[in-house]
Short mmCIF file of C-alpha atoms in Angstrom, two decimals:
data_model
loop_
_atom_site.label_atom_id
_atom_site.label_comp_id
_atom_site.label_asym_id
_atom_site.label_seq_id
_atom_site.Cartn_x
_atom_site.Cartn_y
_atom_site.Cartn_z
CA MET A 1 0.00 0.00 0.00
CA ASN A 2 1.31 3.47 -0.90
CA PHE A 3 1.38 5.81 2.11
CA ASP A 4 3.08 8.67 0.26
CA PRO A 5 0.98 11.87 0.42
CA THR A 6 -0.32 13.46 -2.74
CA GLU A 7 1.08 16.80 -3.87
CA ASP A 8 -1.83 18.69 -2.26
CA GLN A 9 -1.48 16.74 0.98
CA ALA A 10 2.26 17.41 1.07
CA LEU A 11 1.64 21.13 0.53
CA LEU A 12 -0.89 21.17 3.38
CA LYS A 13 1.54 19.45 5.73
CA ALA A 14 4.32 21.84 4.71
CA ALA A 15 2.08 24.84 5.36
CA VAL A 16 1.25 23.60 8.86
CA GLU A 17 4.90 22.84 9.61
CA ARG A 18 5.84 26.32 8.40
CA PHE A 19 3.25 27.83 10.75
CA VAL A 20 4.71 25.84 13.65
CA SER A 21 8.27 26.85 12.78
CA ASP A 22 7.46 30.54 12.30
CA SER A 23 5.12 30.87 15.29
CA TYR A 24 6.68 28.58 17.88
CA GLY A 25 10.36 28.39 16.92
CA THR A 26 12.60 25.80 18.52
CA ASP A 27 12.01 26.50 22.21
CA LEU A 28 9.06 26.85 24.58
CA THR A 29 9.01 30.64 24.83
CA ALA A 30 6.07 31.14 22.46
CA ARG A 31 4.11 28.24 23.95
CA ARG A 32 4.53 29.54 27.50
CA ALA A 33 3.42 33.01 26.44
CA ALA A 34 0.36 31.60 24.67
CA ARG A 35 -0.66 29.46 27.63
CA LEU A 36 -0.30 32.41 30.05
CA ALA A 37 -2.86 34.41 28.07
CA GLU A 38 -6.33 34.65 29.60
CA THR A 39 -7.73 32.50 26.80
CA GLY A 40 -4.91 29.95 27.02
CA PHE A 41 -3.76 30.58 23.45
CA SER A 42 -2.42 33.32 21.19
CA ALA A 43 -4.88 35.43 19.22
CA THR A 44 -2.13 36.17 16.68
CA HIS A 45 -1.41 32.49 16.14
CA TRP A 46 -5.14 31.78 15.89
CA ALA A 47 -5.52 34.29 13.07
CA ARG A 48 -2.52 32.78 11.26
CA LEU A 49 -3.98 29.28 11.58
CA ALA A 50 -7.24 30.50 10.06
CA ALA A 51 -5.28 32.04 7.19
CA THR A 52 -3.60 28.70 6.45
CA GLY A 53 -7.04 27.06 6.17
CA VAL A 54 -6.52 24.61 9.04
CA LEU A 55 -9.75 25.64 10.75
CA ALA A 56 -11.67 24.94 7.55
CA LEU A 57 -10.37 21.38 7.11
CA PRO A 58 -13.37 19.50 8.57
CA VAL A 59 -15.93 21.71 6.81
CA SER A 60 -17.36 20.79 3.42
CA ALA A 61 -16.65 23.00 0.42
CA ALA A 62 -20.39 23.67 0.09
CA HIS A 63 -20.30 25.48 3.44
CA GLY A 64 -17.14 27.47 2.83
CA GLY A 65 -14.60 24.91 4.07
CA LEU A 66 -11.84 22.98 2.37
CA GLY A 67 -13.77 19.72 2.30
CA ALA A 68 -10.63 17.86 3.30
CA GLY A 69 -10.59 14.13 3.83
CA ARG A 70 -9.45 12.13 6.80
CA VAL A 71 -5.86 11.85 5.54
CA GLU A 72 -5.52 15.63 5.28
CA LEU A 73 -6.91 16.03 8.80
CA MET A 74 -4.51 13.38 10.10
CA LEU A 75 -1.47 15.01 8.49
CA ALA A 76 -2.37 18.47 9.80
CA MET A 77 -3.08 17.30 13.35
CA GLU A 78 0.11 15.23 13.53
CA ALA A 79 2.16 18.26 12.46
CA LEU A 80 0.37 20.47 15.00
CA GLY A 81 0.97 17.88 17.71
CA ARG A 82 4.65 17.69 16.90
CA GLY A 83 4.77 21.46 17.23
CA LEU A 84 2.94 21.35 20.59
CA ILE A 85 0.81 24.32 19.64
CA ALA A 86 -1.42 25.95 22.25
CA GLU A 87 -4.33 26.88 19.98
CA PRO A 88 -7.60 24.89 20.29
CA VAL A 89 -7.68 23.47 16.76
CA LEU A 90 -9.20 20.12 17.77
CA GLU A 91 -11.80 21.82 19.95
CA ALA A 92 -12.82 24.16 17.14
CA ALA A 93 -12.88 21.28 14.66
CA ILE A 94 -15.45 19.46 16.80
CA ALA A 95 -17.81 22.45 16.74
CA ALA A 96 -17.15 23.14 13.05
CA ALA A 97 -17.87 19.55 12.03
CA LEU A 98 -21.14 19.51 13.99
CA LEU A 99 -22.24 22.82 12.47
CA ASP A 100 -21.26 21.57 9.03
CA ALA A 101 -23.37 18.42 9.46
CA ALA A 102 -26.36 19.79 11.38
CA GLY A 103 -26.39 23.58 11.11
CA THR A 104 -29.08 25.37 9.17
CA PRO A 105 -27.97 27.66 6.32
CA ALA A 106 -28.51 30.69 8.57
CA GLN A 107 -26.47 29.13 11.39
CA GLN A 108 -23.67 28.21 9.01
CA ALA A 109 -23.55 31.79 7.71
CA ASP A 110 -23.78 33.43 11.13
CA VAL A 111 -21.60 31.06 13.20
CA LEU A 112 -19.70 28.56 11.07
CA ALA A 113 -18.24 31.08 8.62
CA PRO A 114 -16.76 33.30 11.39
CA LEU A 115 -15.44 30.19 13.13
CA ILE A 116 -13.38 28.98 10.18
CA ALA A 117 -12.26 32.57 9.53
CA GLY A 118 -10.82 32.72 13.05
CA ASP A 119 -13.19 35.50 14.14
CA ARG A 120 -15.25 33.41 16.55
CA LEU A 121 -14.61 30.47 18.85
CA VAL A 122 -17.39 27.92 19.30
CA ALA A 123 -17.32 25.16 21.92
CA LEU A 124 -19.43 22.03 22.29
CA ALA A 125 -21.00 21.84 25.76
CA HIS A 126 -22.09 18.22 25.98
CA ALA A 127 -20.37 16.29 28.80
CA GLU A 128 -22.14 15.99 32.15
CA ARG A 129 -21.01 14.74 35.52
CA ASP A 130 -23.58 11.91 35.77
CA ALA A 131 -22.87 10.71 32.24
CA ARG A 132 -19.25 9.70 32.84
CA HIS A 133 -18.16 8.68 29.32
CA ASN A 134 -21.64 7.81 28.05
CA LEU A 135 -22.11 10.33 25.26
CA ALA A 136 -25.77 9.36 24.84
CA HIS A 137 -26.65 10.46 28.39
CA VAL A 138 -27.88 14.05 28.64
CA GLY A 139 -29.55 15.43 31.77
CA ALA A 140 -29.90 19.06 30.69
CA THR A 141 -33.41 19.93 29.53
CA ALA A 142 -34.90 22.20 26.90
CA ARG A 143 -38.58 23.17 26.90
CA ALA A 144 -40.56 25.39 24.61
CA VAL A 145 -42.07 28.56 26.05
CA GLY A 146 -43.94 30.41 23.36
CA ALA A 147 -41.59 31.15 20.49
CA ASP A 148 -38.52 30.54 22.64
CA VAL A 149 -36.77 27.61 24.33
CA LEU A 150 -35.57 27.53 27.95
CA ILE A 151 -32.46 25.44 28.67
CA ASP A 152 -31.49 24.23 32.14
CA GLY A 153 -28.53 22.05 33.13
CA THR A 154 -24.83 21.88 33.89
CA LYS A 155 -22.06 20.94 31.47
CA ILE A 156 -18.59 19.99 32.62
CA ALA A 157 -15.16 19.89 30.94
CA VAL A 158 -16.21 22.16 28.09
CA LEU A 159 -12.99 22.22 26.08
CA ALA A 160 -12.08 25.77 25.02
CA GLY A 161 -15.18 26.83 26.92
CA GLY A 162 -13.29 29.46 28.85
CA ALA A 163 -12.71 31.57 25.74
CA ALA A 164 -15.69 30.53 23.59
CA ASP A 165 -18.00 33.20 22.19
CA THR A 166 -20.74 30.70 21.32
CA LEU A 167 -21.79 27.38 22.82
CA ILE A 168 -23.42 24.36 21.21
CA VAL A 169 -25.46 22.99 24.10
CA SER A 170 -27.03 19.53 24.17
CA ALA A 171 -30.32 19.10 26.00
CA GLN A 172 -33.07 16.56 26.41
CA THR A 173 -36.51 17.24 24.92
CA ALA A 174 -39.69 15.26 24.52
CA ASP A 175 -38.48 14.11 21.10
CA GLY A 176 -34.93 13.20 22.17
CA ILE A 177 -31.59 14.95 22.46
CA GLY A 178 -31.08 18.17 20.53
CA PHE A 179 -28.37 20.79 20.15
CA TRP A 180 -28.85 24.55 20.47
CA LEU A 181 -26.63 27.54 19.78
CA ALA A 182 -26.37 29.86 22.77
CA PRO A 183 -24.21 32.95 23.32
CA ALA A 184 -21.63 32.21 26.01
CA ALA A 185 -22.52 35.55 27.65
CA ALA A 186 -26.29 35.04 27.53
CA PRO A 187 -28.31 35.83 30.70
CA GLY A 188 -28.51 32.72 32.87
CA VAL A 189 -25.18 31.29 31.70
CA ASP A 190 -22.78 30.83 34.63
CA ARG A 191 -19.31 30.01 33.33
CA ARG A 192 -16.59 28.84 35.75
CA ARG A 193 -13.25 28.88 33.96
CA TYR A 194 -10.33 26.69 35.00
CA ARG A 195 -7.04 25.44 33.61
CA LEU A 196 -6.61 21.87 32.46
CA ALA A 197 -3.36 19.97 32.96
CA ASP A 198 -1.96 21.25 29.67
CA GLY A 199 -2.71 24.89 30.48
CA SER A 200 -5.71 25.24 28.19
CA VAL A 201 -8.78 27.02 29.59
CA ALA A 202 -11.88 24.85 29.92
CA ALA A 203 -15.10 25.66 31.72
CA GLU A 204 -17.94 24.26 33.77
CA ILE A 205 -21.10 25.88 32.48
CA THR A 206 -24.41 26.06 34.30
CA LEU A 207 -27.47 27.17 32.38
CA ARG A 208 -30.42 28.47 34.40
CA GLN A 209 -33.44 29.10 32.21
CA VAL A 210 -31.28 30.33 29.37
CA THR A 211 -33.57 31.65 26.67
CA VAL A 212 -32.77 30.95 23.03
CA ALA A 213 -34.90 31.25 19.92
CA ALA A 214 -36.54 28.11 18.61
CA ASP A 215 -34.54 28.45 15.39
CA ALA A 216 -31.30 28.21 17.40
CA ARG A 217 -31.71 24.44 17.32
CA LEU A 218 -29.43 22.50 14.99
CA ALA A 219 -31.10 20.14 12.55
CA GLY A 220 -31.20 16.49 13.54
CA GLY A 221 -30.54 14.99 16.93
CA VAL A 222 -27.79 13.13 18.74
CA ALA A 223 -27.18 10.92 15.69
CA LYS A 224 -25.39 13.91 14.14
CA LEU A 225 -22.82 13.74 16.94
CA TRP A 226 -21.48 10.23 16.25
CA PRO A 227 -19.61 11.03 13.00
CA VAL A 228 -18.14 14.07 14.76
CA VAL A 229 -16.93 11.86 17.61
CA ALA A 230 -15.21 9.54 15.13
CA MET A 231 -13.54 12.51 13.42
CA ALA A 232 -12.43 13.94 16.75
CA ARG A 233 -10.99 10.62 17.88
CA LEU A 234 -8.90 10.37 14.71
CA ALA A 235 -7.73 13.97 15.11
CA ALA A 236 -6.85 13.43 18.78
CA ALA A 237 -4.95 10.23 17.95
CA ALA A 238 -3.02 12.02 15.18
CA GLU A 239 -2.13 14.90 17.51
CA MET A 240 -0.95 12.43 20.17
CA LEU A 241 1.12 10.67 17.50
CA GLY A 242 2.83 13.95 16.69
CA ILE A 243 3.54 14.64 20.35
CA MET A 244 4.88 11.17 21.12
CA THR A 245 7.15 11.40 18.05
CA LEU A 246 8.48 14.71 19.37
CA LEU A 247 9.07 13.23 22.83
CA PHE A 248 10.81 10.17 21.41
CA ASP A 249 13.14 12.22 19.20
CA THR A 250 13.93 14.62 22.04
CA THR A 251 14.72 11.78 24.43
CA LEU A 252 16.82 9.93 21.86
CA ALA A 253 18.95 13.04 21.36
CA TYR A 254 19.23 13.44 25.14
CA VAL A 255 20.46 9.90 25.89
CA LYS A 256 23.04 10.23 23.11
CA THR A 257 24.61 13.30 24.70
CA ARG A 258 23.94 13.03 28.45
CA THR A 259 26.90 11.29 30.08
CA GLN A 260 26.85 9.16 33.21
CA PHE A 261 29.74 7.13 34.63
CA GLY A 262 31.95 8.44 31.83
CA GLN A 263 29.78 7.42 28.88
CA PRO A 264 26.53 8.48 27.19
CA LEU A 265 23.30 7.15 28.71
CA GLY A 266 22.51 5.59 25.36
CA ALA A 267 25.51 3.29 25.71
CA PHE A 268 23.80 1.36 28.51
CA GLN A 269 21.89 -1.66 27.27
CA VAL A 270 18.91 -1.11 29.56
CA ILE A 271 18.45 2.41 28.09
CA GLN A 272 18.69 0.99 24.58
CA HIS A 273 15.95 -1.50 25.42
CA ARG A 274 13.71 1.26 26.81
CA MET A 275 14.20 3.38 23.70
CA THR A 276 13.56 0.40 21.42
CA ASP A 277 10.29 -0.28 23.21
CA ALA A 278 9.32 3.37 22.84
CA TYR A 279 10.19 3.34 19.13
CA VAL A 280 7.98 0.28 18.59
CA LEU A 281 5.08 2.04 20.34
CA VAL A 282 5.49 5.11 18.13
CA GLU A 283 5.46 3.07 14.93
CA GLN A 284 2.55 0.91 16.05
CA ALA A 285 0.61 4.05 16.92
CA ARG A 286 1.39 5.45 13.48
CA SER A 287 0.01 2.29 11.90
CA GLN A 288 -3.20 2.55 13.94
CA VAL A 289 -3.71 6.18 12.91
CA PHE A 290 -3.09 5.35 9.24
CA ARG A 291 -5.47 2.40 9.46
CA ALA A 292 -8.24 4.61 10.85
CA ALA A 293 -7.65 7.39 8.32
CA LEU A 294 -7.80 4.92 5.41
CA ALA A 295 -10.66 2.78 6.73
CA PRO A 296 -13.79 2.36 4.59
CA ASP A 297 -16.61 4.71 5.56
CA ALA A 298 -18.64 1.87 7.04
CA ASP A 299 -15.80 0.91 9.41
CA PHE A 300 -14.39 4.36 10.14
CA ALA A 301 -16.07 4.98 13.50
CA ARG A 302 -14.87 1.61 14.82
CA ALA A 303 -11.35 2.10 13.45
CA ALA A 304 -11.15 5.60 14.95
CA ALA A 305 -12.25 4.30 18.35
CA GLY A 306 -9.63 1.55 18.21
CA ALA A 307 -6.91 3.99 17.15
CA LYS A 308 -7.81 6.42 19.93
CA ALA A 309 -7.74 3.64 22.54
CA TYR A 310 -4.37 2.30 21.42
CA VAL A 311 -2.62 5.60 20.78
CA ALA A 312 -3.75 7.10 24.10
CA GLU A 313 -2.09 4.32 26.09
CA ALA A 314 0.97 4.13 23.82
CA ALA A 315 1.51 7.91 23.94
CA LEU A 316 1.32 7.93 27.72
CA ALA A 317 3.83 5.06 27.89
CA VAL A 318 6.28 6.90 25.62
CA ALA A 319 5.82 10.12 27.61
CA HIS A 320 6.45 8.32 30.89
CA THR A 321 9.62 6.79 29.45
CA ALA A 322 10.77 10.23 28.33
CA VAL A 323 10.15 11.65 31.81
CA GLN A 324 11.98 8.81 33.54
CA LEU A 325 15.03 9.05 31.29
CA HIS A 326 15.23 12.80 31.78
CA GLY A 327 14.92 12.46 35.54
CA GLY A 328 13.06 14.91 37.76
CA MET A 329 13.45 17.80 35.32
CA GLY A 330 11.31 15.89 32.82
CA VAL A 331 8.10 17.12 34.46
CA THR A 332 9.20 20.73 34.86
CA ASP A 333 8.01 23.64 32.76
CA GLU A 334 11.52 24.03 31.35
CA LEU A 335 11.44 20.97 29.08
CA VAL A 336 9.17 19.99 26.23
CA ILE A 337 8.74 16.56 27.86
CA GLY A 338 6.44 17.78 30.63
CA HIS A 339 4.39 19.92 28.24
CA GLY A 340 3.90 16.94 25.93
CA LEU A 341 2.88 14.58 28.73
CA LYS A 342 0.25 17.03 29.99
CA ARG A 343 -1.23 17.59 26.55
CA ILE A 344 -1.40 13.84 25.93
CA ARG A 345 -3.30 13.39 29.19
CA VAL A 346 -5.94 15.89 28.05
CA LEU A 347 -6.23 14.38 24.56
CA ALA A 348 -6.49 10.86 25.98
CA LEU A 349 -9.74 11.86 27.72
CA THR A 350 -11.34 13.66 24.77
CA PHE A 351 -14.72 12.00 24.09
CA GLY A 352 -13.94 9.31 26.65
CA ASP A 353 -10.85 7.58 27.95
CA ALA A 354 -9.18 4.54 26.36
CA ASN A 355 -11.62 2.16 28.05
CA ALA A 356 -14.64 4.06 26.69
CA ALA A 357 -13.14 4.06 23.20
CA ILE A 358 -12.38 0.35 23.28
CA ASP A 359 -15.94 -0.34 24.47
CA ASP A 360 -17.22 1.48 21.37
CA TYR A 361 -14.77 -0.53 19.27
CA ARG A 362 -16.13 -3.83 20.65
CA GLN A 363 -19.77 -2.85 20.36
CA ALA A 364 -19.35 -1.89 16.70
CA ALA A 365 -17.87 -5.28 15.83
#
């Protein structure tokens, strides 16, 4: 099988790598500055990402996007992961894909277009405390009152929710689960911002009789979410692949130059074995991501769940090896190792942990 990218795919990957090189350089200075911002990312970098077209990747050409396929998404996310960028590309992609699939023409013009242009940040507010990793469980409610809808409920771990301008809120109705667009600053919205392990700004959002227009509802129900979950799992796995590759390469360079007992660490057989094991995990993870990206449409959701489950555990194992071989400084803010480990931990829990993903993989068999 030929895994070489096409000319267009290679150009996309090169554009993303150029963004990473120009915006983040070779040290952590730019990343630290971006994470210290109130939003948890750089507005300048966000605008540059929009200009490269990255935010438009999961959106169909009919709705103003690039209409990219899964391979293009994989290549872009791997490159962004290797660059350890701070911007919420995956989080925005989730909202963009849902709006692309279920938004009305008016919603796509008013919300989706500004999102892919980098002028607005939209976050999906779906997870709830009682649901654990059951994405089909929604306790928030929406009820019609005249020409409006009142939404009540609490959403947790809203990724990029701390900086979002607009929320896509899931709620239970008499006819099943629906999704509504709601301004993040609407009356009745109580947003508690907090930092995740990787420094990004998430939020717990409580909605108390938040009033939205009836036409703020997205078309379709919870069935529209499942293809988005599959896309997000592939994107998260690809980003983790990029990060674990970065951590492996950084650690390999370190053990070749760091001396102990008069010789490089890499000269010790036990270190060679640890690095060999890490290399195998990286390449197996790469194979899982490729398999998911190239899977037939009918098997994509299952393949993406399997890839997410495997890569999450493999990436954590490689990150832990990198930390151990660097010693105590591996978890500090001074080295890329600690930053990578923390980002992997967040990605590993996106749309469920490894166990939740593997449960979906088994059930789809």
